[in-house]
PDB file of C-alpha atoms in Angstrom:
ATOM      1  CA  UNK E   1     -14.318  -3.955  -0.521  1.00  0.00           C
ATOM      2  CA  UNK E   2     -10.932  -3.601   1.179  1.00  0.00           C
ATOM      3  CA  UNK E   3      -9.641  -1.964   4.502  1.00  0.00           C
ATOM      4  CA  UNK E   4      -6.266  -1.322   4.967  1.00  0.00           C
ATOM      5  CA  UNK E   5      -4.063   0.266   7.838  1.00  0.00           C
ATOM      6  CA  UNK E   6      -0.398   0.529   7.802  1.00  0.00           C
ATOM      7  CA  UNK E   7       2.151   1.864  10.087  1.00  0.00           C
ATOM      8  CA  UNK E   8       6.133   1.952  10.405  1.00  0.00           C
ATOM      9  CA  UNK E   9       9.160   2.905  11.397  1.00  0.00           C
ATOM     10  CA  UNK E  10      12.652   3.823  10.091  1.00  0.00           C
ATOM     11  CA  UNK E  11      15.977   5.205  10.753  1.00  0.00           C
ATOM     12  CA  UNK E  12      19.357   4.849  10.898  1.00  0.00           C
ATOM     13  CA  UNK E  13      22.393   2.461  12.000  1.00  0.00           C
ATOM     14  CA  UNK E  14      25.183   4.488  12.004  1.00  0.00           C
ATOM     15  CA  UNK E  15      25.399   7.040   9.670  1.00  0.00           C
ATOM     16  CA  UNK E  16      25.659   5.174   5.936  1.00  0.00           C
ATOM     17  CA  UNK E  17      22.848   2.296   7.301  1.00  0.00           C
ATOM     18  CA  UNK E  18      19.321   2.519   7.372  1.00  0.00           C
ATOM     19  CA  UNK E  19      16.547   0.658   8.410  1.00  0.00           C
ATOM     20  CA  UNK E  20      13.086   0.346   8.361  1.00  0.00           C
ATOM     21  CA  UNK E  21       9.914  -2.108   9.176  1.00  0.00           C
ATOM     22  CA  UNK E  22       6.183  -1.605   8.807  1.00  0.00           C
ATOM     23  CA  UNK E  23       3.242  -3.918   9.871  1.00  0.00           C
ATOM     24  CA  UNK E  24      -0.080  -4.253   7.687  1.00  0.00           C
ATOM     25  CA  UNK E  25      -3.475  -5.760   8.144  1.00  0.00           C
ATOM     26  CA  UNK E  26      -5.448  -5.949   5.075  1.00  0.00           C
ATOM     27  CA  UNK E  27      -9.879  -7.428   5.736  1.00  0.00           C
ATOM     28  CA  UNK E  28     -12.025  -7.629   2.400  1.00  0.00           C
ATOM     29  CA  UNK E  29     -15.705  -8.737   1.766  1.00  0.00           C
ATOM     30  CA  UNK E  30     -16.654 -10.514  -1.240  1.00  0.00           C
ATOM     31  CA  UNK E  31     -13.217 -11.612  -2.179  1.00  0.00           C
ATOM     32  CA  UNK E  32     -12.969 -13.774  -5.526  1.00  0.00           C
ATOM     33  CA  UNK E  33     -10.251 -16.450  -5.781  1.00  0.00           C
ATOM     34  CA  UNK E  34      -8.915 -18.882  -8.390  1.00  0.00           C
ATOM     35  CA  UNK E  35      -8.882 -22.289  -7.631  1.00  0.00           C
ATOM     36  CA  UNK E  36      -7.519 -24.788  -9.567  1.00  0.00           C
ATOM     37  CA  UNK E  37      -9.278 -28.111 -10.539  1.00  0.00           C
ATOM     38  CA  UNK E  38      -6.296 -29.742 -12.534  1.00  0.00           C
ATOM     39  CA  UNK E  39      -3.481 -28.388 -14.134  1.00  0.00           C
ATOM     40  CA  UNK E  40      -4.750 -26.781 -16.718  1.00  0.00           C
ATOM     41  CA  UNK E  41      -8.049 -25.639 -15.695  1.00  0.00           C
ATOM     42  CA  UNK E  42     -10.071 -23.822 -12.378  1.00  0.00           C
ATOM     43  CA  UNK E  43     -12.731 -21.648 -11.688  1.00  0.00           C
ATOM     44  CA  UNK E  44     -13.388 -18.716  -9.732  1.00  0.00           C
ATOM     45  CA  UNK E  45     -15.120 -18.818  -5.583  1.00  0.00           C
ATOM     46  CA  UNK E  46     -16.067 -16.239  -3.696  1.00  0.00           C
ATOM     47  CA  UNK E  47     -14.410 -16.428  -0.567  1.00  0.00           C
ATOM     48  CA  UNK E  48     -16.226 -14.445   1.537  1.00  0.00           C
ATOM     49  CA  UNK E  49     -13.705 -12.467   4.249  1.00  0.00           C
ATOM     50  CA  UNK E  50     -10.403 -12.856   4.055  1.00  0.00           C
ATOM     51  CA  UNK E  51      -7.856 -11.458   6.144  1.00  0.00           C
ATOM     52  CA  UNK E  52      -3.689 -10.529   5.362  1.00  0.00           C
ATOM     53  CA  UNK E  53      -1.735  -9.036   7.901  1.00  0.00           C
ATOM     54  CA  UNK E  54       2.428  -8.934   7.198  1.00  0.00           C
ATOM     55  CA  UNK E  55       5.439  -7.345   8.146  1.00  0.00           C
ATOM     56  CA  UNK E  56       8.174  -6.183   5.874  1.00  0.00           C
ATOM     57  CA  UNK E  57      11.943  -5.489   7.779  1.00  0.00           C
ATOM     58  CA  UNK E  58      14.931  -3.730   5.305  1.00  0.00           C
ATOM     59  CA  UNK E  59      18.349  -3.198   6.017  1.00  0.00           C
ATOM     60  CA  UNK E  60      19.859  -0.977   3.510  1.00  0.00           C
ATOM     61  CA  UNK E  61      23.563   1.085   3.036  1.00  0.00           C
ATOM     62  CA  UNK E  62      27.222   2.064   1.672  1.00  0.00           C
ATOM     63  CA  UNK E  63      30.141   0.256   2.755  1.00  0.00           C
ATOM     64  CA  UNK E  64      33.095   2.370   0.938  1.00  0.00           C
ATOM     65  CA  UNK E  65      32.628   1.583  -3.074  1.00  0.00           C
ATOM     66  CA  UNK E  66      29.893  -1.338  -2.045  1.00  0.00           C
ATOM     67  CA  UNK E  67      25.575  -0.696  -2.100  1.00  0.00           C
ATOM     68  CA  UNK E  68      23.797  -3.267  -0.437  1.00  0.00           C
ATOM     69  CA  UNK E  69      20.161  -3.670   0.698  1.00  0.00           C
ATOM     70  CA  UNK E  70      18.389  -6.591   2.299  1.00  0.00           C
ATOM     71  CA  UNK E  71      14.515  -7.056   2.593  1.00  0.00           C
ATOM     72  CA  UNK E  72      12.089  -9.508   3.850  1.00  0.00           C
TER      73      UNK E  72
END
């Protein structure tokens, strides 16, 4: 089982640039992993809890004739 919350924010730089960012923090039970034993060959564990938490930042616009975007 998995619980999950996410939250963020966005807006704008300007008028033709726009941003956004978000945080996450992801818990699970009974989470099954690979884990490799050579290089050819593994098994699968349970790992118990685990625990992710990220952030993702973007940067994204028009410069005249030009797109970009930018994300991390």
């Amino acid at each position: 089982m998995a619980k999950t919350w996410e939250g963020g924010l966005r807006g704008k730089l300007g008028q033709d640039i726009n941003w956004n960012i978000s945080l996450y923090d992801t818990r699970t039970e009974n989470d099954i992993q690979f884990i490799f034993s050579s290089q050819s060959m593994g098994y699968f564990k349970n790992m118990g809890e685990t625990d992710r938490k990220g952030i993702e930042i973007g940067l994204h616009g028009k410069a005249d004739k030009l797109s970009f975007a930018a994300n991390y």
